[in-house]
Coordinates of C-alpha atoms in Angstrom, one line a residue:
X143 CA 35.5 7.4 17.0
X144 CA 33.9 9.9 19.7
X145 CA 31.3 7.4 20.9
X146 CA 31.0 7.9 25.0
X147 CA 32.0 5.1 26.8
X148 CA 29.4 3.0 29.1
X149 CA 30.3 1.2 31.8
X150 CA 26.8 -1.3 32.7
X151 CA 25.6 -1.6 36.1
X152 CA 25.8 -5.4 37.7
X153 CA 22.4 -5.2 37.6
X154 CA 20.0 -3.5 34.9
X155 CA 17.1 -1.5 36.2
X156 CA 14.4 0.1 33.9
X157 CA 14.7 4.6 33.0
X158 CA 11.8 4.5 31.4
X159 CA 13.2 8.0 30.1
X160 CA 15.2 6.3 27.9
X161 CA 14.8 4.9 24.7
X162 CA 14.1 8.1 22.4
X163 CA 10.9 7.8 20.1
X164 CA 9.5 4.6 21.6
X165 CA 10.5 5.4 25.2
X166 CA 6.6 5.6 26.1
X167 CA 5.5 2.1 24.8
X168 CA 8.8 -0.1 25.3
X169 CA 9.0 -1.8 28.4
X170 CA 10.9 -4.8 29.9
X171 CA 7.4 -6.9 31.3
X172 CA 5.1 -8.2 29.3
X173 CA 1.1 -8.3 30.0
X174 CA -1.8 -5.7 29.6
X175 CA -1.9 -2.2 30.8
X176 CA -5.4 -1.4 30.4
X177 CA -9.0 -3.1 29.9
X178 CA -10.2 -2.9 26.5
X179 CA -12.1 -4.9 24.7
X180 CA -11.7 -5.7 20.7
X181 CA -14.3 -4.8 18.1
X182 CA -15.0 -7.6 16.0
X183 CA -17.0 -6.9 12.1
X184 CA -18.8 -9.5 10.0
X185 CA -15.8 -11.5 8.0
X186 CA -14.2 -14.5 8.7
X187 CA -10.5 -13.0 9.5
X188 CA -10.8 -10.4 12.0
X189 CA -7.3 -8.3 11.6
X190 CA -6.0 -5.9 14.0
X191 CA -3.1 -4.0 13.0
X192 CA -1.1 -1.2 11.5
X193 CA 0.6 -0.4 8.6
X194 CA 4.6 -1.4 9.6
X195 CA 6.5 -3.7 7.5
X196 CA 5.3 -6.9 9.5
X197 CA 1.4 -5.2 9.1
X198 CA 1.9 -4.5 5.4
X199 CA 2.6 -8.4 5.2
X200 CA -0.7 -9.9 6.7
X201 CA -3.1 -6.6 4.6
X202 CA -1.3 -7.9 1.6
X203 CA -1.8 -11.6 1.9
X204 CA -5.1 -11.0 2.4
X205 CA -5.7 -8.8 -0.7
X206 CA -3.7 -10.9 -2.6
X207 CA -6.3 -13.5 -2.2
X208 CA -9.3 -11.8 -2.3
X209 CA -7.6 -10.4 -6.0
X210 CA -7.1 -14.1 -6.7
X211 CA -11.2 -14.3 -6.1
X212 CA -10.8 -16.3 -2.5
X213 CA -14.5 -14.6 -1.2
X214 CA -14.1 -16.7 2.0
X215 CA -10.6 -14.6 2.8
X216 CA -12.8 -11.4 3.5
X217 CA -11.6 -9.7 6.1
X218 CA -11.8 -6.5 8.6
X219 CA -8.8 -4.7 9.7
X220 CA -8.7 -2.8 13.2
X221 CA -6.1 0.2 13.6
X222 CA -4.1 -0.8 16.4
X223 CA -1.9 2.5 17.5
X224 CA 1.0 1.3 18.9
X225 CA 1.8 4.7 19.7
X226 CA -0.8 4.9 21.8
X227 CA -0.7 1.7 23.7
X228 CA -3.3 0.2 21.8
X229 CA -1.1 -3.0 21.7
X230 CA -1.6 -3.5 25.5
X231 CA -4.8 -3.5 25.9
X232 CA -6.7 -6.8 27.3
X233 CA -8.3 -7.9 23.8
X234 CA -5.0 -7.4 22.1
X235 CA -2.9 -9.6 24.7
X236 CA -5.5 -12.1 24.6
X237 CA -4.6 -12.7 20.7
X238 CA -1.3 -11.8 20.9
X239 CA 0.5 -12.3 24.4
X240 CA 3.9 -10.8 22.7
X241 CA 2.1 -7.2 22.5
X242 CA 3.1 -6.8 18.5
X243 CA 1.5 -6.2 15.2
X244 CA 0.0 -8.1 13.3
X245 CA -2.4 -9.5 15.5
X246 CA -5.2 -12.3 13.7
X247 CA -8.1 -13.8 14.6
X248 CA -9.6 -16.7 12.5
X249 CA -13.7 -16.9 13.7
X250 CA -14.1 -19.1 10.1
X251 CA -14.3 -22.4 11.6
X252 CA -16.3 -23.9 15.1
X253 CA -13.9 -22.1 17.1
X254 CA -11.9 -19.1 16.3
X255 CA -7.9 -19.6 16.2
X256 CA -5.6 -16.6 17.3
X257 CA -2.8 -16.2 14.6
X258 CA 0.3 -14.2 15.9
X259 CA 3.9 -13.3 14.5
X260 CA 3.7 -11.9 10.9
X261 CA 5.3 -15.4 9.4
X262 CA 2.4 -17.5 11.0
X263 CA -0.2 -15.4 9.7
X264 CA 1.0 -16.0 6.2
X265 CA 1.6 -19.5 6.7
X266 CA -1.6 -19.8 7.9
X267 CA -3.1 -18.2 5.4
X268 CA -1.5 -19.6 2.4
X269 CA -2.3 -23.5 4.3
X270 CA -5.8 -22.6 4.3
X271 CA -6.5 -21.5 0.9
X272 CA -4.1 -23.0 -1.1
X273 CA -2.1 -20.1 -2.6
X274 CA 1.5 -18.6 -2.6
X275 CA 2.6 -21.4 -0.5
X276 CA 4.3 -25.0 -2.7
X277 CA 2.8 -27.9 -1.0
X278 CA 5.5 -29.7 -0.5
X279 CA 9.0 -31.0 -2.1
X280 CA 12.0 -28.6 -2.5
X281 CA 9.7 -25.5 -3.9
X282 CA 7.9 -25.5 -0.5
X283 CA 11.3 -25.4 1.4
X284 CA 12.9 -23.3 -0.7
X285 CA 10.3 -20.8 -0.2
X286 CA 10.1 -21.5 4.1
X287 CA 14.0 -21.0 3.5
X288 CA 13.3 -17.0 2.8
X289 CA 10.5 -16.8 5.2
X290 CA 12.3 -17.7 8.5
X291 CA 15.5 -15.4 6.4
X292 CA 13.2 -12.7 6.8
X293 CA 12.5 -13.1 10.2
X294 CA 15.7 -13.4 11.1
X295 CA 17.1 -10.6 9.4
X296 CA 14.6 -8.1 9.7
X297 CA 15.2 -7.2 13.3
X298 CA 19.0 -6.2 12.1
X299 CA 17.6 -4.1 9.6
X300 CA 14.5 -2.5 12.1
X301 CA 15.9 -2.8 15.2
X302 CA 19.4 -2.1 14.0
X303 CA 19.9 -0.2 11.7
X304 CA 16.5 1.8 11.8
X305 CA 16.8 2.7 15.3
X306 CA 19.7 3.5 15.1
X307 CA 20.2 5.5 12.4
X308 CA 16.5 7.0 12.1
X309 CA 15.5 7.2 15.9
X310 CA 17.4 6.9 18.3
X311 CA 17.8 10.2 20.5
X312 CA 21.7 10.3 19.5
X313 CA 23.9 9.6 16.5
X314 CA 26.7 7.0 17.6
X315 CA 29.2 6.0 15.1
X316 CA 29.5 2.8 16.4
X317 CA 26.1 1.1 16.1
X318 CA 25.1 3.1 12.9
X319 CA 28.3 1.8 11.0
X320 CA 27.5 -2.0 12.5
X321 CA 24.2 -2.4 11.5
X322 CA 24.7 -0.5 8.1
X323 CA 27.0 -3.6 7.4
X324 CA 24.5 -5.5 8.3
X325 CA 21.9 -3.8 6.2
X326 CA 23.9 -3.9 3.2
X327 CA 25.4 -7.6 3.8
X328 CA 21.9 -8.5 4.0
X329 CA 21.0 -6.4 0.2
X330 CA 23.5 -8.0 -1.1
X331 CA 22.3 -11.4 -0.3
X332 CA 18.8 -10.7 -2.5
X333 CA 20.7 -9.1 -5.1
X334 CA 22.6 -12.2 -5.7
X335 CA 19.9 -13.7 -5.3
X336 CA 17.4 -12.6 -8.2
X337 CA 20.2 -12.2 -10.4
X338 CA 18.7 -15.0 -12.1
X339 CA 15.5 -15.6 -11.0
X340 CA 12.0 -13.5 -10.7
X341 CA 10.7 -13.9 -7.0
X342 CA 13.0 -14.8 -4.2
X343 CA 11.5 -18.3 -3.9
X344 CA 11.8 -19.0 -7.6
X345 CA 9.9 -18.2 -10.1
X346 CA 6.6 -18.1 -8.8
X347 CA 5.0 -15.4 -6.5
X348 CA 4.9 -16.5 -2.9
X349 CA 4.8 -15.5 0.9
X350 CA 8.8 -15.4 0.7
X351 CA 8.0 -12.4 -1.7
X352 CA 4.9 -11.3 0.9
X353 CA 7.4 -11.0 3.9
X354 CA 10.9 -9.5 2.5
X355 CA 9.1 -6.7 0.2
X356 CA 7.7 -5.0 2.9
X357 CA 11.2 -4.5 4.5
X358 CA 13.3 -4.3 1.6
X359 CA 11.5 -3.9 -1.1
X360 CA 10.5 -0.6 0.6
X361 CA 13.6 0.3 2.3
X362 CA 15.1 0.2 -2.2
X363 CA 12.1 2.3 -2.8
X364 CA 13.3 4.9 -0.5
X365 CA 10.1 4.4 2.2
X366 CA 12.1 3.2 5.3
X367 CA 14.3 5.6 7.2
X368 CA 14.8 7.9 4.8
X369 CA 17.7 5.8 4.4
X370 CA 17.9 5.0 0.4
X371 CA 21.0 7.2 -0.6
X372 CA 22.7 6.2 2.4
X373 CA 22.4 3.2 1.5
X374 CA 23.2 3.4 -2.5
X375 CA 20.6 1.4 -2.9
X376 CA 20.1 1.7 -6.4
X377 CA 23.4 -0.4 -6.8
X378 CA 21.4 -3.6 -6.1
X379 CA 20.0 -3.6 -9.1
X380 CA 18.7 -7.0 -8.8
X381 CA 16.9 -6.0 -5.6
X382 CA 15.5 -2.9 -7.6
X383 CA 14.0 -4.4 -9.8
X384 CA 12.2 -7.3 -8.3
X385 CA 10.8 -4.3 -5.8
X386 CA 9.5 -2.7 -8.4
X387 CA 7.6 -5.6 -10.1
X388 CA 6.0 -6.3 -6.4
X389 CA 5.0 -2.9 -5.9
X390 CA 3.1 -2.5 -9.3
X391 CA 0.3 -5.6 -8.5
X392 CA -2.5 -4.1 -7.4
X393 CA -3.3 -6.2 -4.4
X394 CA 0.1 -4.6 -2.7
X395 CA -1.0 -1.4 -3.9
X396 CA -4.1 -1.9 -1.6
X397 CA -2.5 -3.8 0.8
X398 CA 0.1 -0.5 1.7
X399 CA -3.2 1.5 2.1
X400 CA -4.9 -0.8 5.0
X401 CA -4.2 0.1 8.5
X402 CA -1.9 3.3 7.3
X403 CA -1.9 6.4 9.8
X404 CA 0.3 8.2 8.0
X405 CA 1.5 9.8 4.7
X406 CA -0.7 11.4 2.5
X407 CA -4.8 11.1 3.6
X408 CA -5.1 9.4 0.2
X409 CA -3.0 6.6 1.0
X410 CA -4.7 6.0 4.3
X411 CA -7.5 3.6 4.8
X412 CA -7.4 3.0 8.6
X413 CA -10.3 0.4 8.8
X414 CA -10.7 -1.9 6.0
X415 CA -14.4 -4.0 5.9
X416 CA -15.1 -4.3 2.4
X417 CA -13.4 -3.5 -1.1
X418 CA -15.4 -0.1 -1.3
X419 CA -13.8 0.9 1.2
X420 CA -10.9 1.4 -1.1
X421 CA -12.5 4.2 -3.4
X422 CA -15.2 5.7 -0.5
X423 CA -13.3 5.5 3.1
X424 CA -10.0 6.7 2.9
X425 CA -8.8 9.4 5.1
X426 CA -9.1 12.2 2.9
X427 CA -12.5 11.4 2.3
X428 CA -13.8 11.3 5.8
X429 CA -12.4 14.6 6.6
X430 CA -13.7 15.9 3.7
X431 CA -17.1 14.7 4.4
X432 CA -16.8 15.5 8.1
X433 CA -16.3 19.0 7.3
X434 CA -18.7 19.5 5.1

């Protein structure tokens, strides 16, 4: 192993050089950067956010609902480009004082509740209406059980092993082959897993399904990191398979779409405010229009 050695300094002080791709919007203070105000649309759930893993979960719950024919779970998604900063603006920290996607903002009762981390908004979510969430007894702790999993995990697989291996400015040996453990440890888990059961919670559909697909359900459907073979992912059969089925329901197919900035224009709806928005508003249709 060639890996340069680093010696730390006794005490740490910011290059905000460093840090390769997300070297302009990581920083070590919290707080806004900018004024900005929030636009707010008609619906109940006001949703500001992009189309990550963790925003894929909260665009998916709340198509999932609306598919179940919840009318009061209408919503309007904001792009939020973290790229850009978006996520420190005023408005944003005012929901969100942590400066992450997804960001949610319940205005359905006398006084609107701010819903952030992507785990709260689906717990919030499936309290309120009813769905995708056991009330109570072992089901409804089996299925928390994956939910804080996820959360856990995820930042191993993002944090860890994405940066590492898909953007970080250099390729170490160290920190690729620790978190690809990781990774895979964490595969094989699920895998054993649904070996014998059709949703990670059991056999019903719930938010424990909602918050690992969008990781690894993608990452086994080769849409993280470009990191499938790598990974030999299609030895988790298990894994595979359940992906697959979660993938094929329409109200993830939509769900993918909202908030998206990327991929092909098709596949893009940046703002969502109503179902039409689906067959009339997606990218390649505004450009199309705007250039006619």
């Amino acid at each position: 192993m060639s890996d340069t050695t680093y010696t730390p300094p006794k005490v740490w002080t910011w290059d905000q050089a460093s840090g390769g791709k997300f070297a302009s919007i990581n920083r070590p203070i919290a707080g806004a950067t900018h004024d900005k105000e929030l636009p707010v649309g008609d619906h109940p759930f006001q949703l500001y956010s992009l189309a990550t893993p963790n925003g894929v979960k909260a665009t998916v719950m709340l198509e999932e609902l609306l598919e179940l024919g919840v009318k009061d779970a209408e919503y309007d998604a904001w792009l939020i480009n973290i790229g850009d900063g978006d996520q420190f603006g005023s408005g944003f920290v005012e929901i969100n004082p942590n400066s992450k996607i997804p960001a949610l903002h319940d205005r359905s009762g006398e006084a609107p509740v701010r819903v952030f981390e992507s785990a709260s908004i689906l717990m919030h979510l499936a309290e309120k209406f009813g769905h995708f969430l056991p009330k109570d007894g072992p089901a409804r702790t089996e299925v928390m059980n994956w939910v804080f999993w996820q959360m856990g995990s995820a930042p191993y697989l993002g944090g860890g092993f994405g940066h590492f291996y898909a953007y970080a400015p250099e390729k170490f040996e160290y920190p690729i082959n620790r978190f690809t453990m990781e990774a895979k440890r964490q595969l094989d888990v699920l895998n054993r897993e649904l070996a014998d059961k059709t949703y990670i919670g059991g056999e019903e559909y719930s938010i424990a399904d909602i918050a690992i697909w969008p990781w690894y359900g993608q990452l086994v459907l080769g849409r993280l990191y470009d990191a499938a073979e790598f990974l030999d992912v299609e030895s988790y059969e298990h894994v595979m398979r359940w992906a697959k089925a979660i993938d094929a329901r329409p109200a993830v197919q939509r769900g993918r779409m909202v908030n998206r900035s990327f991929g092909e224009l098709s596949s893009q709806l940046r703002e969502r405010h109503s179902a039409e928005d689906f067959a009339t508003r997606t990218q390649d249709k505004l450009e199309s229009e705007a250039a006619e």
